[in-house]
Short mmCIF file of C-alpha atoms and ligand atoms in Angstrom, two decimals:
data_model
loop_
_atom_site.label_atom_id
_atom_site.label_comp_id
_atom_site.label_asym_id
_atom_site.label_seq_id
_atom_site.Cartn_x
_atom_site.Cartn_y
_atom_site.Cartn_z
CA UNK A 1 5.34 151.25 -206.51
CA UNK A 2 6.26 154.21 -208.70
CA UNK A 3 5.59 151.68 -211.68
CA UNK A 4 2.60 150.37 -210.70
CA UNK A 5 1.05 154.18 -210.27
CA UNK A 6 2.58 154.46 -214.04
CA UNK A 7 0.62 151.78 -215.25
CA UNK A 8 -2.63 152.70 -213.69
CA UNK A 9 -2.33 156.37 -215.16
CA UNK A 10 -1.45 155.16 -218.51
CA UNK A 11 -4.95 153.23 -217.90
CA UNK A 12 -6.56 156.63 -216.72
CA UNK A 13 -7.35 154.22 -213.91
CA UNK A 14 -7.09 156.16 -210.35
CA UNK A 15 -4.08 155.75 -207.59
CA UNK A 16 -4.72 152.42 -205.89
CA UNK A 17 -2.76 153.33 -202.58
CA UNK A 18 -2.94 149.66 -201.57
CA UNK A 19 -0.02 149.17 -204.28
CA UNK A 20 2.04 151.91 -201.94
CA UNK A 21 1.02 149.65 -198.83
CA UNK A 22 2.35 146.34 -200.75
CA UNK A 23 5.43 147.89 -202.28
CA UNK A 24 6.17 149.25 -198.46
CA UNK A 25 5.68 145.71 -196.52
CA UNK A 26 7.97 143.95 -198.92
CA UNK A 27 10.81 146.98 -196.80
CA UNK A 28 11.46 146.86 -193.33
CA UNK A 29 12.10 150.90 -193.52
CA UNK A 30 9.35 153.39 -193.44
CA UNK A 31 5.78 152.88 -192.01
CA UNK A 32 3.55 154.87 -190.40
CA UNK A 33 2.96 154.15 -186.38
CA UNK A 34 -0.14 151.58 -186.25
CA UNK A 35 -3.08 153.50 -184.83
CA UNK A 36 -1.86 156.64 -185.46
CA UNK A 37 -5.15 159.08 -185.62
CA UNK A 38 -3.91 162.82 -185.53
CA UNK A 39 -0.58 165.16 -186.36
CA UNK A 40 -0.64 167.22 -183.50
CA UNK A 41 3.58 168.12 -183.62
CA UNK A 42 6.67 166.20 -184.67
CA UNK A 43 7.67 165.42 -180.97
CA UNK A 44 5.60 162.34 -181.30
CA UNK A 45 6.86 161.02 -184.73
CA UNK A 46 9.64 158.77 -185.08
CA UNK A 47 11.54 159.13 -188.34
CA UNK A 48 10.39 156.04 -189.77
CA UNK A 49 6.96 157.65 -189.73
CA UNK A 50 8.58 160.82 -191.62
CA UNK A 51 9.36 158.71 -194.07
CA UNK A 52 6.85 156.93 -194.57
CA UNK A 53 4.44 160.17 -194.96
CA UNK A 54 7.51 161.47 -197.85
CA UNK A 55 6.90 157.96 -199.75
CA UNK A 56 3.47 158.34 -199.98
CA UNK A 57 4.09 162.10 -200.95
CA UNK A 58 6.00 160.89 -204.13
CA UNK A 59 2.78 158.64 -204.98
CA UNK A 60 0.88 161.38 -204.75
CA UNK A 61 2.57 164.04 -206.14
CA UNK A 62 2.20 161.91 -209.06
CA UNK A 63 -1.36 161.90 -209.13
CA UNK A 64 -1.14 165.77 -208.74
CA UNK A 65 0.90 165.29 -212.29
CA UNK A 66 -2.43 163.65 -213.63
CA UNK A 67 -4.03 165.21 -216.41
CA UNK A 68 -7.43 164.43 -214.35
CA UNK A 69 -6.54 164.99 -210.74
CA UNK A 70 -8.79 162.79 -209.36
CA UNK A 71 -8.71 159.33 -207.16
CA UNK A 72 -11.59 157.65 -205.06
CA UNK A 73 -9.40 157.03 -202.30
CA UNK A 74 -11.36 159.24 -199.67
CA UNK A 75 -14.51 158.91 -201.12
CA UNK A 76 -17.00 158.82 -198.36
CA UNK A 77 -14.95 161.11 -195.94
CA UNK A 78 -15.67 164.49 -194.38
CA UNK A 79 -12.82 166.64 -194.03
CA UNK A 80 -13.56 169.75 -191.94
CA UNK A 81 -10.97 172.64 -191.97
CA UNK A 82 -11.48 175.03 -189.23
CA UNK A 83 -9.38 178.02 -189.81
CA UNK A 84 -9.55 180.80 -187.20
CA UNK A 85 -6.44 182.56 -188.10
CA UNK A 86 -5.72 183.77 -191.61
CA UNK A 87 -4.44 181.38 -194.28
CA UNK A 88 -3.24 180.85 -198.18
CA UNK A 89 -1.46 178.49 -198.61
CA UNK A 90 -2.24 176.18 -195.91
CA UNK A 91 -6.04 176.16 -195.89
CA UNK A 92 -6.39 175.94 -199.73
CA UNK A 93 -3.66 173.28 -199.93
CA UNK A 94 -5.80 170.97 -197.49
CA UNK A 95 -9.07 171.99 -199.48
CA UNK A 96 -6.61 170.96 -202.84
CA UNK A 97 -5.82 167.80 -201.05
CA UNK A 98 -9.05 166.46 -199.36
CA UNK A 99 -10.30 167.17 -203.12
CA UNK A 100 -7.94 165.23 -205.02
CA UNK A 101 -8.73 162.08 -202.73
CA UNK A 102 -12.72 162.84 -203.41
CA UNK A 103 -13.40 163.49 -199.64
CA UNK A 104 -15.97 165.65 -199.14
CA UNK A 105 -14.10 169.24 -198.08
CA UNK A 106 -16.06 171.90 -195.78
CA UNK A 107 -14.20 175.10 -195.04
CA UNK A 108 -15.36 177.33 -191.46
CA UNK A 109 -13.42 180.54 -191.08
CA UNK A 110 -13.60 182.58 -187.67
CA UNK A 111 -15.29 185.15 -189.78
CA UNK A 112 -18.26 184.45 -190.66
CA UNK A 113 -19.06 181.24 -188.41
CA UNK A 114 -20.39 181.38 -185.18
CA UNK A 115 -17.05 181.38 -183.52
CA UNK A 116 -16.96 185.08 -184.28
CA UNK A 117 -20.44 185.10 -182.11
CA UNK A 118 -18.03 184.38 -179.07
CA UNK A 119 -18.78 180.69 -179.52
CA UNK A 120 -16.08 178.37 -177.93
CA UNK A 121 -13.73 175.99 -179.23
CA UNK A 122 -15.49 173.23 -177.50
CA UNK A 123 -18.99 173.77 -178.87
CA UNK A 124 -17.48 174.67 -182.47
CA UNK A 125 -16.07 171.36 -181.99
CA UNK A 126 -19.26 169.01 -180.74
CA UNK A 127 -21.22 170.70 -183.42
CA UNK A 128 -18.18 170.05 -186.13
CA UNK A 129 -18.57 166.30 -184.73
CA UNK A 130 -22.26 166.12 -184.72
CA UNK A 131 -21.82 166.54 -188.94
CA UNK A 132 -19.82 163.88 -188.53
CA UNK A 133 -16.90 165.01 -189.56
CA UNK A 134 -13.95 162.47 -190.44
CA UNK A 135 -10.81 164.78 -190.07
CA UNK A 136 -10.55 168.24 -188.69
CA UNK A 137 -7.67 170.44 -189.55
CA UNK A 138 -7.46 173.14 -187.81
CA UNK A 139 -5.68 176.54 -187.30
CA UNK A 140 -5.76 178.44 -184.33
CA UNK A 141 -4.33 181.23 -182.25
CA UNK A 142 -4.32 179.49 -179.14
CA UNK A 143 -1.02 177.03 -178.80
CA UNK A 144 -2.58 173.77 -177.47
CA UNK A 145 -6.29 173.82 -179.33
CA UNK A 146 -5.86 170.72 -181.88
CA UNK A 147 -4.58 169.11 -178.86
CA UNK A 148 -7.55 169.97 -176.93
CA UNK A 149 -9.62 168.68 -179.84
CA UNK A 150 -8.13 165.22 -180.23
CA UNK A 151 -8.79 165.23 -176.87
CA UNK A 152 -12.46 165.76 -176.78
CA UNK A 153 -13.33 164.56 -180.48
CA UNK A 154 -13.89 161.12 -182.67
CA UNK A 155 -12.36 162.75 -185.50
CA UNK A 156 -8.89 162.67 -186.55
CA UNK A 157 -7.42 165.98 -185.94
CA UNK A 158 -4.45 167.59 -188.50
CA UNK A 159 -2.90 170.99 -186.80
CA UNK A 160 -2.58 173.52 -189.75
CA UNK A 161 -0.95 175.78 -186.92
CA UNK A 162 -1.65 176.19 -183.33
CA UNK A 163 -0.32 179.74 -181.79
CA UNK A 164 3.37 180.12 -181.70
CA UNK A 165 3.46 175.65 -180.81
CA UNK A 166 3.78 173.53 -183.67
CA UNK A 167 2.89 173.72 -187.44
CA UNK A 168 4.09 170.09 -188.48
CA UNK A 169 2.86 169.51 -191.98
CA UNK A 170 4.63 172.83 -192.40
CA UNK A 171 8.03 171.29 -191.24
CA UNK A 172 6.99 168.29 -193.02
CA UNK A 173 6.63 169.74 -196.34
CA UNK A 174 9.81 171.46 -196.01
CA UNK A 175 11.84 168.68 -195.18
CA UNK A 176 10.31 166.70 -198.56
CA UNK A 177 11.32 169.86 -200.33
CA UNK A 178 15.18 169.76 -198.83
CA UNK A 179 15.32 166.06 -199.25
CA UNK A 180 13.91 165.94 -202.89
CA UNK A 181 17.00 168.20 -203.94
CA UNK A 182 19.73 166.83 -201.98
CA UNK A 183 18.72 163.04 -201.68
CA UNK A 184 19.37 163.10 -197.74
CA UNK A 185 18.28 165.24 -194.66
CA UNK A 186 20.82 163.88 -192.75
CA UNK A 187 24.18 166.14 -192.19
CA UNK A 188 22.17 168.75 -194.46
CA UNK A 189 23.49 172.19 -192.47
CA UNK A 190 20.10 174.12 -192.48
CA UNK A 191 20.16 177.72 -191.39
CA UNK A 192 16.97 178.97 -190.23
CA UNK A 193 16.79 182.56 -190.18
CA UNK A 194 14.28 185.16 -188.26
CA UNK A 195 11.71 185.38 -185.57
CA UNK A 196 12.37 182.08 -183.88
CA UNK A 197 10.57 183.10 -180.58
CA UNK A 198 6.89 183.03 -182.29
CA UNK A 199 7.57 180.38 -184.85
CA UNK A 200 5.84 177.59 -185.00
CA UNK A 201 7.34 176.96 -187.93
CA UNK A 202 10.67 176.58 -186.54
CA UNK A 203 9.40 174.38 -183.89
CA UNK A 204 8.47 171.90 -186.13
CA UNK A 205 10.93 171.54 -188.00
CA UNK A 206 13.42 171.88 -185.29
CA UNK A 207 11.71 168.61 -183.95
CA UNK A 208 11.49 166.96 -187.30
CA UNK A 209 15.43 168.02 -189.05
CA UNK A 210 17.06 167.17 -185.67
CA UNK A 211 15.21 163.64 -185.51
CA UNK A 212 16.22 163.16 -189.35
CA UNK A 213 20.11 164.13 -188.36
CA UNK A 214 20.10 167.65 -189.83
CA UNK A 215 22.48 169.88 -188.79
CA UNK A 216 19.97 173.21 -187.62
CA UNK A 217 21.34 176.82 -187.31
CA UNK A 218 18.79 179.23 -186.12
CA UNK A 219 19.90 182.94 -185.92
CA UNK A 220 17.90 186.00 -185.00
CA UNK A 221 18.47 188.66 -182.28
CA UNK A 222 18.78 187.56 -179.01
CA UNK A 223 15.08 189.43 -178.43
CA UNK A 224 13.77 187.15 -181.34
CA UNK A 225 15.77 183.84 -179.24
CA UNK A 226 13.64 181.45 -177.25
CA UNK A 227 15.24 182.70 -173.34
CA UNK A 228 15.93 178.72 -172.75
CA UNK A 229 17.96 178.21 -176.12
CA UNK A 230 20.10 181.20 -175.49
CA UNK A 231 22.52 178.93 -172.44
CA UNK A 232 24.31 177.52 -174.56
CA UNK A 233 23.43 174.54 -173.84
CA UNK A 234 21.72 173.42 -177.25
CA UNK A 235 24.47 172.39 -178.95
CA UNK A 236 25.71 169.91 -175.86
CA UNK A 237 26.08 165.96 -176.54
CA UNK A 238 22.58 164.98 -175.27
CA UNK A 239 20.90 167.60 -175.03
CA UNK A 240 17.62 166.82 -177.42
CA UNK A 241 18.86 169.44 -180.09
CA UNK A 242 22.67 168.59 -179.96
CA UNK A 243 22.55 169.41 -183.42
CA UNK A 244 21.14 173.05 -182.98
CA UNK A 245 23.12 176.02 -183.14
CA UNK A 246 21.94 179.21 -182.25
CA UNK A 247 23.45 182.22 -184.03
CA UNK A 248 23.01 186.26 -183.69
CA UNK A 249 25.29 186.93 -186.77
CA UNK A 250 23.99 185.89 -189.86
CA UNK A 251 27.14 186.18 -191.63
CA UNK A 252 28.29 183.35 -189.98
CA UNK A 253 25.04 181.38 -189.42
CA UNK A 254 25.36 181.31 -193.20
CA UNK A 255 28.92 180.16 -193.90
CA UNK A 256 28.42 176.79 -195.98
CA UNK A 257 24.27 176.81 -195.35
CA UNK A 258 22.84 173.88 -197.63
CA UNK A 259 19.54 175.60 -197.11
CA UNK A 260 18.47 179.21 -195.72
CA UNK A 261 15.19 179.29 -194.43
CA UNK A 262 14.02 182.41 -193.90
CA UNK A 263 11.27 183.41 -191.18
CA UNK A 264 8.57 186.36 -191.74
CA UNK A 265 8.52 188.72 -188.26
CA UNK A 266 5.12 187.68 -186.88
CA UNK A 267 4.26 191.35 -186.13
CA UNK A 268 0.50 190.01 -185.21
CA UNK A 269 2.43 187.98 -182.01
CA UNK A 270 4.93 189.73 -181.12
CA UNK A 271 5.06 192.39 -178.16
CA UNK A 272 6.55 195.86 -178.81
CA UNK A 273 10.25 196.09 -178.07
CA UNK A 274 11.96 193.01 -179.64
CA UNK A 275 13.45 195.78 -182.66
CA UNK A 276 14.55 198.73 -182.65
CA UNK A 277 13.17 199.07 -186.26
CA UNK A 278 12.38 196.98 -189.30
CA UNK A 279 14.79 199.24 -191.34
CA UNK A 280 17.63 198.17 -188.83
CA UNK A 281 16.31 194.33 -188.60
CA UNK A 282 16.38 194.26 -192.15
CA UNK A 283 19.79 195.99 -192.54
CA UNK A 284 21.22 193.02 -190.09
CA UNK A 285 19.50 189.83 -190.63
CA UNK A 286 17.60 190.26 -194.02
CA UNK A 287 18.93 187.40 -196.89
CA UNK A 288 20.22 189.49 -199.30
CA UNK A 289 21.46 188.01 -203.15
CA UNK A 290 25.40 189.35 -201.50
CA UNK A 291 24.83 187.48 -198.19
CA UNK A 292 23.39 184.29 -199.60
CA UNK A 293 26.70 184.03 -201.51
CA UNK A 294 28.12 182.94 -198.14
CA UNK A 295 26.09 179.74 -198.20
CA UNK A 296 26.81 176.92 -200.31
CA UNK A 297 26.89 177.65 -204.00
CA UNK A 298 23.89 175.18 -204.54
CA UNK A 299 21.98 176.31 -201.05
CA UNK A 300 18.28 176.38 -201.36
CA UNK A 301 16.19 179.64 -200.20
CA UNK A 302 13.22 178.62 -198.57
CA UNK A 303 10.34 180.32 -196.18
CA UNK A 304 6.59 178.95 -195.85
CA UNK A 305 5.34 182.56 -196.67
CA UNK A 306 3.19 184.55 -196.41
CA UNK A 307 6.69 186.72 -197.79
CA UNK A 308 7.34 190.68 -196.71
CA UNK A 309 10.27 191.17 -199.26
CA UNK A 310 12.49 193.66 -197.98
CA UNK A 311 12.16 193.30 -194.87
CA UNK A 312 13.31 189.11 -193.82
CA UNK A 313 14.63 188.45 -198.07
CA UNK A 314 15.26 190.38 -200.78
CA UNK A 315 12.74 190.10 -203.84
CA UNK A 316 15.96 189.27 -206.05
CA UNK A 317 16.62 186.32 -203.50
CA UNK A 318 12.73 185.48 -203.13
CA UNK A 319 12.55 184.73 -206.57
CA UNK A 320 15.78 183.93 -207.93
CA UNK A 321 17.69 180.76 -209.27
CA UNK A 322 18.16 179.16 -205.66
CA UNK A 323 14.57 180.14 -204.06
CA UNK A 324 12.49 176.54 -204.29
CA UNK A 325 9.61 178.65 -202.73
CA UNK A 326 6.70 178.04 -204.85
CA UNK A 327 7.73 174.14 -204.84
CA UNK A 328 7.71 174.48 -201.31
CA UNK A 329 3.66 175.09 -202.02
CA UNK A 330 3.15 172.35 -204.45
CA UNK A 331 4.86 169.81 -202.29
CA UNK A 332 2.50 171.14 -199.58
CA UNK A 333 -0.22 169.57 -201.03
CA UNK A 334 1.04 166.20 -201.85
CA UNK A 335 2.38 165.87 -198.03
CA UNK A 336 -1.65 166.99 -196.77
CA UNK A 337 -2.85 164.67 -198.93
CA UNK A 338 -0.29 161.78 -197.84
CA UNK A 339 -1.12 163.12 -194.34
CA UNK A 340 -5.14 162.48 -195.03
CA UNK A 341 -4.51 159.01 -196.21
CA UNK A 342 -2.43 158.14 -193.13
CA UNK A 343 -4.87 159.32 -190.62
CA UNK A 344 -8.31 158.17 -192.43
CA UNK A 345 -7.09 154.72 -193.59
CA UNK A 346 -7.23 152.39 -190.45
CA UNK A 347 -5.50 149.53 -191.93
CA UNK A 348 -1.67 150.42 -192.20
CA UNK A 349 1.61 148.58 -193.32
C1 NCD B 401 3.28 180.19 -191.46
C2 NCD B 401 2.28 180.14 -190.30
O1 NCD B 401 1.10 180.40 -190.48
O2 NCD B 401 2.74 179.81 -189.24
N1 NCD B 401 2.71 180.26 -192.73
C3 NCD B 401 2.21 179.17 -193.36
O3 NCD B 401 1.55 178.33 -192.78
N2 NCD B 401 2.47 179.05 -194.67
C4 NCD B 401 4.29 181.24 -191.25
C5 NCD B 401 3.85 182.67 -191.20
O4 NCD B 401 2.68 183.00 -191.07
O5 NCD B 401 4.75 183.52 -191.26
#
């Protein structure tokens, strides 16, 4: 497959993704699930389907590597994201991606659109369809709302981050990052560090390491621990996360970490009294260059940013030899745009 993409670029021809499908139906391994029309969580996703989404990643992260960044491949398609919760990364990755593939990309912000009128989700969402939109990504406060929208809509629907649910092309991204470094997710011992209570970050990628046979830490305060995860019961033979630890003392959720993932405290969520103060919460569970010598001498530092340095990681440790942060961005977009092509492309092998 890789060759084939080769080929075509030496041509300055564009990505012809049926070569991806071809090269994939000759394997019994990866494929996406038939019918498949949004990415709502990682619950639903089997880890065939993971892997199918990284393959196509590393076809299009070589497109990315283009000198003209361009194929025709969505050519005809309306992508709509609908961000009502601020965004970098995430909404300009999508527009990146949707543009790349030649769909046609429309941004609406809650500022500035009639949602900050006091319009709701549901007419937003017949008068996003009535363009005739193809996809909608969208970002929202409210846990639940892309799921409301698949629900109601034609469109495919891509959640960019629903409340403190799910953000799975987050998770997914991540994973492609961790797996492009050490080969494997499974037995990887990740230890995710931080607010896990209003993460939807975490979620996701609790959901989609577990299913791919990563080993998960996740250590915070008890205040910052999900009440239900806090039994003891996670780490159990059948429980769904028998491969999740939970941790209060980062010294030892660190101890042989292949990858520290570190969590920003979502002040905008969370309801007074979880810390006594950020000084204190940064004294105890901040990843410091000292404390990351604890993990594995090849760990990777990772968070999905936005960053506050000093307070969850040190600037030394946000940008030093082991932090694979700002590849943690680029890979972003080559997973959107491998996500696009899934959902908009009826015909899958
Ligand atoms: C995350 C989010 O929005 O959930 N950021 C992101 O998408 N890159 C995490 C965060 O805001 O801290």
């Amino acid at each position: 497959m890789i060759q084939a993409n080769r080929t075509e670029r030496a041509n300055g021809a564009s990505l012809d993704v049926s070569d991806t499908r071809r090269a994939a139906s000759t394997r019994p391994a990866p494929t996406f699930a038939p019918g498949r029309r949004h990415v709502l969580d990682l619950d639903d996703f089997s880890a065939r389907e993971v892997e199918k989404v990284f393959q196509n990643a590393d076809a299009m992260r070589e497109v990315m590597n283009r000198e003209i960044k361009k194929v025709p491949t969505l050519r005809g398609k309306t992508v709509i994201t609908l961000f009502t919760e601020a965004s970098t990364r995430t909404r300009v990755s999508f527009e990146q991606a949707g543009k790349i593939l030649s769909a046609d990309v429309i941004n609406v912000s809650g500022s500035g659109s009639s949602v900050e009128k006091g319009e709701s989700l549901y007419n937003t969402a017949l008068t996003l369809q009535a363009m005739n939109a193809d996809i909608i990504v969208i970002r929202h406060a409210h846990s639940g709302a892309p799921y409301f929208l698949a629900r109601h809509l034609d469109a495919c629907v891509i959640n960019a981050g629903d409340g403190t649910h799910a953000h799975p092309t987050q998770a997914l991204l991540d994973m492609y990052t961790m797996r492009s470094h050490f080969g494997r997710l499974d037995g990887l011992k990740v230890a995710i560090v931080g607010d896990i209570l209003y993460s939807r970050v975490a979620r996701s990628n609790l959901w989609g390491l577990t299913m791919m046979g990563a080993n998960v830490t996740l250590c915070a305060p008890k205040t910052l621990i999900p009440p239900d995860m806090l039994n003891g019961r996670t780490g159990e033979d059948g429980h769904p996360f028998a491969n999740v630890k939970i941790e209060t003392d980062l010294e030892r959720a660190l101890d042989g970490a292949d990858v520290v993932y570190a969590l920003r405290l979502q002040m905008e969520r969370q309801q007074a009294g979880h810390l006594p103060s950020l000084r204190e919460y940064s004294k105890t569970y901040g990843i410091s260059a000292e404390r990351l010598r604890l993990a594995n001498p090849n760990a990777l530092v990772m968070h999905p940013g936005p960053m506050n340095e000093g307070v969850e990681i040190d600037s030394e440790v946000a940008h030093g030899s082991r932090s694979v942060i700002e590849e943690q961005v680029a890979n972003g977009v080559a997973i959107r745009m491998a996500l696009l092509y899934e959902v908009a492309t009826p015909m899958r092998g």
